[in-house]
Structure formats: structure tokens, C-alpha cells
Short mmCIF file of C-alpha atoms in Angstrom, two decimals:
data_model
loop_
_atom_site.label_atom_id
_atom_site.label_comp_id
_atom_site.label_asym_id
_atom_site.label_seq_id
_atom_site.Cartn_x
_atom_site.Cartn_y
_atom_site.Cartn_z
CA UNK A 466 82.85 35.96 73.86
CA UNK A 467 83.63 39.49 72.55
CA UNK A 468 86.82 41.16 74.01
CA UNK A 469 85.67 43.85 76.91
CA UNK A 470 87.26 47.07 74.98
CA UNK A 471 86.69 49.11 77.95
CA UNK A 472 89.35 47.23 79.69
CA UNK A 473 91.29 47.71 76.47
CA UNK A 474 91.56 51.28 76.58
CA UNK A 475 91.04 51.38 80.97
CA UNK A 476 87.99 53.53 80.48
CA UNK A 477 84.59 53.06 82.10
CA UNK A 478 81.66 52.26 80.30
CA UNK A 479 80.13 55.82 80.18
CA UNK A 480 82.93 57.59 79.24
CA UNK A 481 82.81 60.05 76.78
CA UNK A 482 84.23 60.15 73.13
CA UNK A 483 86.72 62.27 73.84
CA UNK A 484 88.17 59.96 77.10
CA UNK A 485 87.90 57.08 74.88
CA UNK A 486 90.35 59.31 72.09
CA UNK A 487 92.52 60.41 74.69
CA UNK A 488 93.13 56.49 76.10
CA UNK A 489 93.56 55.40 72.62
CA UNK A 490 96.20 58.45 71.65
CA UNK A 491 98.72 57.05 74.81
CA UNK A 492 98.03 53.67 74.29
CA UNK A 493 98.47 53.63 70.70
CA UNK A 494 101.98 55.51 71.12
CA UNK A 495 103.00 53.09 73.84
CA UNK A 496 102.51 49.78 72.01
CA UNK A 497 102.81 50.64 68.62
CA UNK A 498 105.69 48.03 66.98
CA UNK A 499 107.88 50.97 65.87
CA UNK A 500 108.50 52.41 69.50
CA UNK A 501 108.54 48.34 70.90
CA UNK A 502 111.12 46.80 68.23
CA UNK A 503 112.17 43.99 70.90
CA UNK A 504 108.49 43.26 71.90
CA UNK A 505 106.87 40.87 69.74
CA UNK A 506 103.61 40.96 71.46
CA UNK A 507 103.14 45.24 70.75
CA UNK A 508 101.39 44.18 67.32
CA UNK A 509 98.72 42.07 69.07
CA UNK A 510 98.36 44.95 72.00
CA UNK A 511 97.91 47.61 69.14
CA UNK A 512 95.70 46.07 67.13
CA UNK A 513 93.75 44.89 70.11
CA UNK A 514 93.46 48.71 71.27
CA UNK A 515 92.51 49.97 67.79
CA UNK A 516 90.03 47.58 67.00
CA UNK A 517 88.74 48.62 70.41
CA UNK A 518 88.63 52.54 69.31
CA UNK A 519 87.00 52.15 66.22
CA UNK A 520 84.17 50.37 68.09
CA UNK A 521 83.55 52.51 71.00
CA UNK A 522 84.21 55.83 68.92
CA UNK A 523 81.50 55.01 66.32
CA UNK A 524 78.25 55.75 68.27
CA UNK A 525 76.50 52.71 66.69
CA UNK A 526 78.51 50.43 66.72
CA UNK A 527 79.30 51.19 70.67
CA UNK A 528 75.34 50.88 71.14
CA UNK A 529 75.42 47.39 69.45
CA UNK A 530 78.68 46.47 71.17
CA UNK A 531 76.97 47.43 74.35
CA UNK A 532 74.02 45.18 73.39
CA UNK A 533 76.01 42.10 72.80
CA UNK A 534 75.27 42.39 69.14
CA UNK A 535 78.35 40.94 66.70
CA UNK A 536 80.55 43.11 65.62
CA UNK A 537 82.25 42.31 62.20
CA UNK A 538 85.38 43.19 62.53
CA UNK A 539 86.71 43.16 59.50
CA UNK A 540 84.72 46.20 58.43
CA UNK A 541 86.26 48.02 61.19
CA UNK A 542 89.17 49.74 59.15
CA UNK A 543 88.78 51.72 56.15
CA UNK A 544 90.55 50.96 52.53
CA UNK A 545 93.43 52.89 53.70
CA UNK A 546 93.48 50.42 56.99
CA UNK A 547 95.53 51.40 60.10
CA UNK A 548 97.15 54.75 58.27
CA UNK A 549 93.75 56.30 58.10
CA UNK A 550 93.08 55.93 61.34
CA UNK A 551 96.09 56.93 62.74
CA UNK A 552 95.99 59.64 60.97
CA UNK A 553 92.36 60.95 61.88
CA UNK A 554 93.22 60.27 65.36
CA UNK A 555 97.41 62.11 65.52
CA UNK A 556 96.44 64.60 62.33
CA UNK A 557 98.53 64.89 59.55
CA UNK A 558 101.98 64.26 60.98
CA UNK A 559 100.70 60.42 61.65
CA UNK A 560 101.88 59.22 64.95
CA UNK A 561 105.64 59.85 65.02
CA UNK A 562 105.31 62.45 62.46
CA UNK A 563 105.92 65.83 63.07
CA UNK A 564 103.63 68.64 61.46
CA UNK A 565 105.12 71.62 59.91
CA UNK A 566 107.30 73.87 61.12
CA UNK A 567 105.77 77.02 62.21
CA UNK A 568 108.17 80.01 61.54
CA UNK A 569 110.31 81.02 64.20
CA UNK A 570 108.90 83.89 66.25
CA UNK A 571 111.47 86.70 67.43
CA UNK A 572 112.69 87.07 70.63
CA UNK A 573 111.22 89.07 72.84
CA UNK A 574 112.80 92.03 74.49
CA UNK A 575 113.04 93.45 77.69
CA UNK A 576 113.87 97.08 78.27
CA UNK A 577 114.28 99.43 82.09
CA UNK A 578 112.21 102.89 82.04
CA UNK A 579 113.08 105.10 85.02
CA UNK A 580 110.31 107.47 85.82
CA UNK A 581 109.52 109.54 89.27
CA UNK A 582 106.97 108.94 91.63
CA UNK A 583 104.23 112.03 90.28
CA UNK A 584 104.82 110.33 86.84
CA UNK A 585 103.75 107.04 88.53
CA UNK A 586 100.81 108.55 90.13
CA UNK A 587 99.73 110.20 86.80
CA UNK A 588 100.70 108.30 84.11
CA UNK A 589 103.76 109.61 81.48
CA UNK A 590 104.94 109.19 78.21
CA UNK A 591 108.82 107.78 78.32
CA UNK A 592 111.03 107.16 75.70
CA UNK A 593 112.61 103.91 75.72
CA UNK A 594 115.87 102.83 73.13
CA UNK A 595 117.37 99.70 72.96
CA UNK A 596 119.14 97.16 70.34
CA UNK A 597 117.31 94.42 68.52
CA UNK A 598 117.03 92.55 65.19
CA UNK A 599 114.01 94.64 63.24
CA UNK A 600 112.69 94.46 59.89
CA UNK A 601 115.21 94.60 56.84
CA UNK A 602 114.59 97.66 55.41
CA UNK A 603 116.54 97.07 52.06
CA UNK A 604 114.05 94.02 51.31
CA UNK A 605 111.07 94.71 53.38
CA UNK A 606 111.82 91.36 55.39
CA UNK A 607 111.04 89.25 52.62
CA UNK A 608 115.01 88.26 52.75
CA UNK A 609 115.83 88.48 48.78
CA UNK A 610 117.21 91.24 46.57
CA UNK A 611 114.56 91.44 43.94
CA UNK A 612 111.09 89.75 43.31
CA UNK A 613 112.11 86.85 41.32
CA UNK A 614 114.66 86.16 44.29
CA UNK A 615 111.99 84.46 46.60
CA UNK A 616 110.82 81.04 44.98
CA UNK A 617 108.48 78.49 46.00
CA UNK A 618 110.45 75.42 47.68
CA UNK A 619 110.22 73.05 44.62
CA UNK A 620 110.64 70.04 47.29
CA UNK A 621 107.06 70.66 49.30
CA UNK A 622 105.69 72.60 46.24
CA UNK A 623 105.04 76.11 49.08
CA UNK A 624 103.20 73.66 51.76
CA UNK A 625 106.61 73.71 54.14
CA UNK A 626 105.98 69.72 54.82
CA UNK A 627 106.55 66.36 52.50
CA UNK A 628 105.22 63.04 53.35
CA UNK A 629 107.38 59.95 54.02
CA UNK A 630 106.82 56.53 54.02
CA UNK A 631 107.67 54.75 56.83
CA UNK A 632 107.20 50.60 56.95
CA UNK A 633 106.02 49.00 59.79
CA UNK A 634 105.06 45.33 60.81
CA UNK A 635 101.55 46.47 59.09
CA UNK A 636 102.67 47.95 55.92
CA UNK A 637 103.99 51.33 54.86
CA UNK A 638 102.42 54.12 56.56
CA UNK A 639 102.81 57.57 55.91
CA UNK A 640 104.04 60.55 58.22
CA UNK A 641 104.61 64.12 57.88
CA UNK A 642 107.71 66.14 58.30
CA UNK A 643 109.01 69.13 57.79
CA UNK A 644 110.76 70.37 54.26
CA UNK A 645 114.20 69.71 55.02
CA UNK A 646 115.04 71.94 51.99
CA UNK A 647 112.77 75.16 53.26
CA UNK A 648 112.94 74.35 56.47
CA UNK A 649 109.17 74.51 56.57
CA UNK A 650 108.68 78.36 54.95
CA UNK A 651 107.74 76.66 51.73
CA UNK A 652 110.24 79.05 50.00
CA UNK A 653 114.15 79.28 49.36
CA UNK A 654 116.02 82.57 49.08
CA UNK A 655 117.81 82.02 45.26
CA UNK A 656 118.72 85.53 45.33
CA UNK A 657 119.97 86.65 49.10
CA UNK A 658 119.43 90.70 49.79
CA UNK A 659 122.97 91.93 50.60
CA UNK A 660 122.06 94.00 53.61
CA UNK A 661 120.27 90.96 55.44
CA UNK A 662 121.78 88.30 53.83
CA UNK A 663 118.45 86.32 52.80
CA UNK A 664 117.67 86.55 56.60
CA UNK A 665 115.08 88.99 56.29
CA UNK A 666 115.99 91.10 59.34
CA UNK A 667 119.02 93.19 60.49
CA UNK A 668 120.74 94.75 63.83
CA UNK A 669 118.94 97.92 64.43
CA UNK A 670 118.73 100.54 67.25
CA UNK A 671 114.79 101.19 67.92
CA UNK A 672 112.82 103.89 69.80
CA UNK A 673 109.39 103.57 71.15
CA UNK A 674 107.44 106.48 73.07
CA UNK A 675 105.68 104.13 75.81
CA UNK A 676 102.53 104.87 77.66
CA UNK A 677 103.06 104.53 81.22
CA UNK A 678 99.42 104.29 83.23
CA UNK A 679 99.03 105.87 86.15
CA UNK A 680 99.20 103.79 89.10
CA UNK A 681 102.49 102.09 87.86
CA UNK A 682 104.85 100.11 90.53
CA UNK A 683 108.49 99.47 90.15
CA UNK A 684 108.49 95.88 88.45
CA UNK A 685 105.65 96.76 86.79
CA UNK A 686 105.94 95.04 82.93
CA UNK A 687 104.40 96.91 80.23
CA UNK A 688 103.88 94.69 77.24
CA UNK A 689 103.77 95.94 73.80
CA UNK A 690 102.81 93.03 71.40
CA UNK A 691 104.90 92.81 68.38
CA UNK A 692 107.72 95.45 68.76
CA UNK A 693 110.31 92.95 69.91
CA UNK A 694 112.89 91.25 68.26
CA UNK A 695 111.69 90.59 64.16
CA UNK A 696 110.79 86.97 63.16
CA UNK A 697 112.40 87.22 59.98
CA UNK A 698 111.34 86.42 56.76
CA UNK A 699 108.04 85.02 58.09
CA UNK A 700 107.99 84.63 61.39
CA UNK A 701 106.00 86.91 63.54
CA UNK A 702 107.51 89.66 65.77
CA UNK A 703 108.44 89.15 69.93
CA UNK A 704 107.12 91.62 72.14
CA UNK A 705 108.59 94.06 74.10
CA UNK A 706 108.11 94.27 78.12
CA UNK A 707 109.24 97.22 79.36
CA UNK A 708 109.66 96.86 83.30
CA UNK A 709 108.99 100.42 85.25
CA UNK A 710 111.44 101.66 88.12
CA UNK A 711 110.06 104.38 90.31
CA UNK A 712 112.89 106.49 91.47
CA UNK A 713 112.89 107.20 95.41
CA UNK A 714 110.95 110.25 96.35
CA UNK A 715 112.84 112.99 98.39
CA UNK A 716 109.68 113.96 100.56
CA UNK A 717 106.97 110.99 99.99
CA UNK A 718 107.18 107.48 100.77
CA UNK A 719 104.91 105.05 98.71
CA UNK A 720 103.08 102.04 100.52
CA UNK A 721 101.04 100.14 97.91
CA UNK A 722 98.22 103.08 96.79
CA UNK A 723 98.87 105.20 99.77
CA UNK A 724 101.42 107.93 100.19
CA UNK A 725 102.86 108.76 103.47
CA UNK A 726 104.45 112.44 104.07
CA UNK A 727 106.28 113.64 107.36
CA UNK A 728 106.19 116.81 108.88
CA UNK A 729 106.69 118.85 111.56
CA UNK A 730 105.15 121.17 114.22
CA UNK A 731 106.46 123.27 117.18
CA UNK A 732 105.83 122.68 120.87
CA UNK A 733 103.71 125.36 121.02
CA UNK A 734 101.97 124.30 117.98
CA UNK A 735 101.46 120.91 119.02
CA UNK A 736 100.29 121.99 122.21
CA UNK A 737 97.49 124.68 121.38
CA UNK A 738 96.95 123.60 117.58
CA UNK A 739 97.87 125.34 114.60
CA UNK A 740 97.26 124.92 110.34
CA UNK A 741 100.12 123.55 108.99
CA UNK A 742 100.83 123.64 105.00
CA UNK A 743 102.25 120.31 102.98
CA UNK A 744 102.88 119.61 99.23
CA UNK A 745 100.56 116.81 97.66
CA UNK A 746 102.47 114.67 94.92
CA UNK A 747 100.85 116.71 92.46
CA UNK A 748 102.74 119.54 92.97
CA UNK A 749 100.00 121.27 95.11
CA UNK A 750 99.71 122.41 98.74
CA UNK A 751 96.64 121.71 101.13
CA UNK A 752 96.34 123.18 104.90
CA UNK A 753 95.83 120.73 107.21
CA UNK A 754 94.26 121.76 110.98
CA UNK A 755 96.53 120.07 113.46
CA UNK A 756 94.71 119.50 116.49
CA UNK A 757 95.49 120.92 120.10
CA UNK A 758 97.36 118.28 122.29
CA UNK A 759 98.96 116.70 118.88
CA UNK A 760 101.64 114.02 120.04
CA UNK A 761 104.60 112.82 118.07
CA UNK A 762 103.94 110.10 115.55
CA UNK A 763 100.20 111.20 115.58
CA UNK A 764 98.79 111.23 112.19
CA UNK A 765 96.42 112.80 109.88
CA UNK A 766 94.86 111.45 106.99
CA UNK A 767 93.81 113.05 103.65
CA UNK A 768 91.28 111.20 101.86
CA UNK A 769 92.06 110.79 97.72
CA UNK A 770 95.31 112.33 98.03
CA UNK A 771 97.59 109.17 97.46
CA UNK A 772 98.48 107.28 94.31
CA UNK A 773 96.38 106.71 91.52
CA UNK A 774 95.08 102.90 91.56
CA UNK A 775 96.39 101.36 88.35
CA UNK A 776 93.60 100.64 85.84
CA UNK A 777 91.06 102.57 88.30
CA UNK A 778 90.05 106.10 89.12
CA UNK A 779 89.99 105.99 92.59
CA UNK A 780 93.16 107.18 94.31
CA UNK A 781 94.81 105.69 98.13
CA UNK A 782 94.87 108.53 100.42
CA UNK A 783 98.09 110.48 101.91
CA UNK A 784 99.10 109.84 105.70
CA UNK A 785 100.81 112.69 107.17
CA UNK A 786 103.22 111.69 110.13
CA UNK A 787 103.46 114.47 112.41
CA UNK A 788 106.64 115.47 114.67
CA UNK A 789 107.11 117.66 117.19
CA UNK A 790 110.44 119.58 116.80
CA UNK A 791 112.15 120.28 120.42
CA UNK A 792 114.03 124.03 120.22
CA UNK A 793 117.80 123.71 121.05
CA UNK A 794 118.91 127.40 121.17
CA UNK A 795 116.74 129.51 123.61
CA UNK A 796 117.01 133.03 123.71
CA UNK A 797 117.18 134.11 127.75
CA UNK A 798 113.38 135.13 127.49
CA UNK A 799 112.63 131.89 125.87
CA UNK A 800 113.94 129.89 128.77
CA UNK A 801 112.67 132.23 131.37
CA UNK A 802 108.96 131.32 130.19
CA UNK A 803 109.78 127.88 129.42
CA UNK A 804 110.42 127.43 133.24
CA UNK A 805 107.83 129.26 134.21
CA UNK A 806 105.67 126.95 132.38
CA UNK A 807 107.59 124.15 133.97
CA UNK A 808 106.98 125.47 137.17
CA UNK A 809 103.01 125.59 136.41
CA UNK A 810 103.07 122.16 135.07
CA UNK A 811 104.73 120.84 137.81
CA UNK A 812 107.82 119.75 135.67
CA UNK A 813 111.15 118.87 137.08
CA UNK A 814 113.88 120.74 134.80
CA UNK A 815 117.68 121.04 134.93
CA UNK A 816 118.29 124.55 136.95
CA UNK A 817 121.72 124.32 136.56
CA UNK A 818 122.85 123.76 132.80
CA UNK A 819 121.10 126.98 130.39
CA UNK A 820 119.20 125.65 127.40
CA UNK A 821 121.28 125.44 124.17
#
């Protein structure tokens, strides 16, 4: 009776090609005899799970398989056996292999821009400076002094990776690694530029104009691909982030798209109404009617007036908190017709003790 090579691999019996890749890929690093050098029995359990991938990832022979035709099993492998496979399922770098380095990418870079709170509801321009490793600009970042200084790594031949043989309980197989001599770049420096050093990059002090949108928040990261820290001789540039602070406002106080603005009205004002005149953050003024019988704390809204939303046109709207300012130096008149109006009202007021 044929082995069940679902159970082999723990997948069900309509799973797809890819589950049946993915089952094979963990248990073919779990029980292969070069991770399991005390186990006697991991050659058995490997083989047993390969033999069961090759026959549920070939579409016909899974149909036949599923029929409870024979399966000749000794036709499974190709002429390069186990080592092909292993390498069409892990790639190049086998299964313990590792592929090629990719070059090392600069850092990236984090920089502060201060800007007020009409530049955040606009949008700016701000110049930002800060220290970094850029671009040699003696050797262009290719890291040697002249042309013939840059040579392809005779050990790889330029690929960045060799192969290696590796022996196992079922022969040598082969893995790929990375150019111990190159380091993976597939080149050595013979000829080191003298500013640099053969690194390709040097300590440098940058500036970048940066545009700020409108709508910007403080801890708001602007990210500006490619103008961090340099990569070297052929690794690709970091980014830069550069993190917005909104200075406090003197007069407005920002909550989320909406500006709030405080002001002030007299007794009289607040009483019988009045038009009253406040900034806007753009550097404008609007009248706003203030409505007989206004109360402390009462507020008006203007519509549009507030912070731009960021990556919108629509704006919040301003929220003006109105006051009512009590006088504390009456002139005699003052206080005679404040009492007088007391004495309509039917307010109790200190007779004793003149205002002020």
C-alpha cells in the first residue's frame, strides 16, 4: 500500500500547490540530516517528505497518486537527484545557503524643522541642515582613485556569490554564499581614493529646502526617499524624515483642524450686542456680530476659517471664545449709573465700599 503523502507533509487532500511547497520548505529544514546530526532516522523522514513533494507538486502524477495508480518512484528525482530539488524549491542558496549579499543601504536620517502655526496652516518651504555620510565627491562614490582602480572580484568572477560543496549523508550538494573576498559587490577596490578611503562616501554637512504641506502637525514625518545617509560604493541611499514642530501660537490654540481664538467684550457690549473685530491665522481680520444677551464662555463659530486639512482643500473652522471683561476703575458717573441700573434690575450691590 502506497504511503499517504498528505499525512507526510500534514496537508489536506485539496490543498493547493503552493500549501503543499510551503509544508515541504519547514519540513525539509526540520529533518534534513545536516540540522539532525544525532538523529539517525532524519534521512528516512526527509526522503519520505521529498518523495512525497515531488508527487503531489507534479499535477499528474498527484492525479494518478490520487487514483491509486503506481507511482515509480525511482523516476521521481532528476539526474542531479536531491540538489535539484532542493534547489528549485530554497533557490539558489540551496537550503542552508545564503544568497548574495545585497549592498548595504545607508542609514536613514532624522532631522527637527521648527515652523509657526500660519506656516502649518499654509504650507512653507524650510531649510533643514544636518551631518551625514554623502556621496564621495573626489571619486563619484565609486570608492577608487582612478578607473583601472575598481576591478572585478576575480573570486565570484563580478556575480558577488561562489558555490560550495557541502557533503551530506546523500552526497555532495551544493549551496550558495556570499564572496568572502568582495563581500558580495563583485568588485575589490585595488586602488583606494584618498579622500574616502575606497569607501565610496565621506562626512559631509547637507542642506535640503523641504516642502512642508499645509495642514502639517507637530510629529508630523516628512519623508524624502534617498537623501539620507549614502550607501557607499553601491549601496542605495537612506531616506531622510524630517519630523515638523509647530511652535505655540501667542493668540490661537490648535485642536486637530480647528482653531480656537479668545476674545473679549464689555458689559455693555455683551448686554445690548455689538461687532467685534479678530485676526484670522492668515493675517486677516473679519467682524463678527456678537449677539445681545452674549454670556461668558459663549461662542461663535466661523465656518472655513481654521487649519488647512493636510492633503485636502477643505479647511476646520475657527471657534471664537467670548469673555465678558468686568470694569475695575469707575469714574463717579460710571458708578452712579451702574447703581441705578442695579436698582432697576433689582440687584443687591455693596453701598458701602466705591467701585475700584
Amino acid at each position: 500500500m502506497p504511503p499517504d503523502y498528505y499525512a507526510l507533509l500534514g496537508v489536506a487532500k485539496d490543498a493547493t500547490t503552493g500549501e503543499i511547497k510551503k509544508a515541504f520548505r519547514r519540513i525539509a529544514r526540520d529533518t534534513h540530516p545536516d540540522a539532525n546530526p544525532d538523529d539517525p532516522e532524519a534521512a528516512s523522514r526527509f526522503r519520505a517528505a521529498a518523495e512525497a513533494y515531488e508527487v503531489l507538486s507534479d499535477p499528474d502524477r498527484r492525479r494518478r497518486y490520487d487514483r491509486g495508480d503506481t507511482i515509480d518512484i525511482g523516476s521521481l528525482f532528476g539526474p542531479g537527484g536531491l540538489d535539484d530539488l532542493i534547489n528549485s524549491v530554497f533557490g539558489g542558496g540551496g537550503l542552508f545557503g545564503s544568497p548574495p549579499r545585497r549592498p548595504a543601504r545607508g542609514r536613514d536620517v532624522l532631522v527637527r524643522a521648527e515652523i509657526d502655526l500660519a506656516a502649518a496652516a499654509f504650507g512653507t518651504s524650510v531649510p533643514v541642515r544636518f551631518q551625514t555620510r554623502s556621496t564621495c565627491g573626489v571619486c563619484g562614490g565609486t570608492g577608487a582613485a582612478t578607473t583601472s582602480g575598481r576591478e572585478t572580484c576575480p573570486d565570484c568572477g563580478g556575480t558577488g556569490s561562489v558555490r560550495v560543496a557541502r557533503r551530506s549523508l546523500f552526497g555532495t550538494m551544493m549551496t550558495v554564499a556570499t564572496c568572502s573576498r568582495c563581500h558580495g559587490e563583485g568588485v575589490i577596490i585595488s586602488d583606494p581614493c584618498p579622500t574616502c578611503r575606497g569607501a565610496g562616501s565621506a562626512d559631509d554637512e547637507i542642506s535640503v529646502t523641504v516642502e512642508v504641506p499645509a495642514g502639517v502637525a507637530t510629529g508630523t514625518r516628512l519623508r524624502l526617499s534617498g537623501r539620507g545617509e549614502s550607501g557607499g560604493r553601491s549601496g542605495p541611499s537612506g531616506d531622510l524624515f524630517v519630523e515638523i514642530v509647530v511652535t505655540p501660537h501667542p493668540r490661537f490654540e490648535r485642536i486637530d483642524d480647528d482653531l480656537v481664538l479668545r476674545a473679549s467684550v464689555g458689559i455693555a457690549e455683551a448686554t445690548l450686542g455689538t461687532r467685534l473685530e479678530v485676526p484670522l491665522i492668515d493675517g486677516d481680520v473679519t467682524l463678527l456680530d456678537v449677539p445681545a444677551g452674549t454670556q461668558p464662555g459663549d461662542v461663535i463659530h466661523v465656518p472655513n476659517a481654521g487649519m488647512t486639512r493636510l492633503g485636502r482643500r477643505s479647511r476646520g473652522d475657527m471657534h471664537v471664545v467670548l469673555g465678558v471683561v468686568v470694569p475695575e476703575d469707575l469714574s463717579e458717573e460710571e458708578e452712579e449709573l451702574l447703581r441705578r441700573w442695579a436698582d432697576l434690575r433689582g440687584e443687591r450691590v455693596n453701598r458701602n465700599a466705591p467701585a475700584g
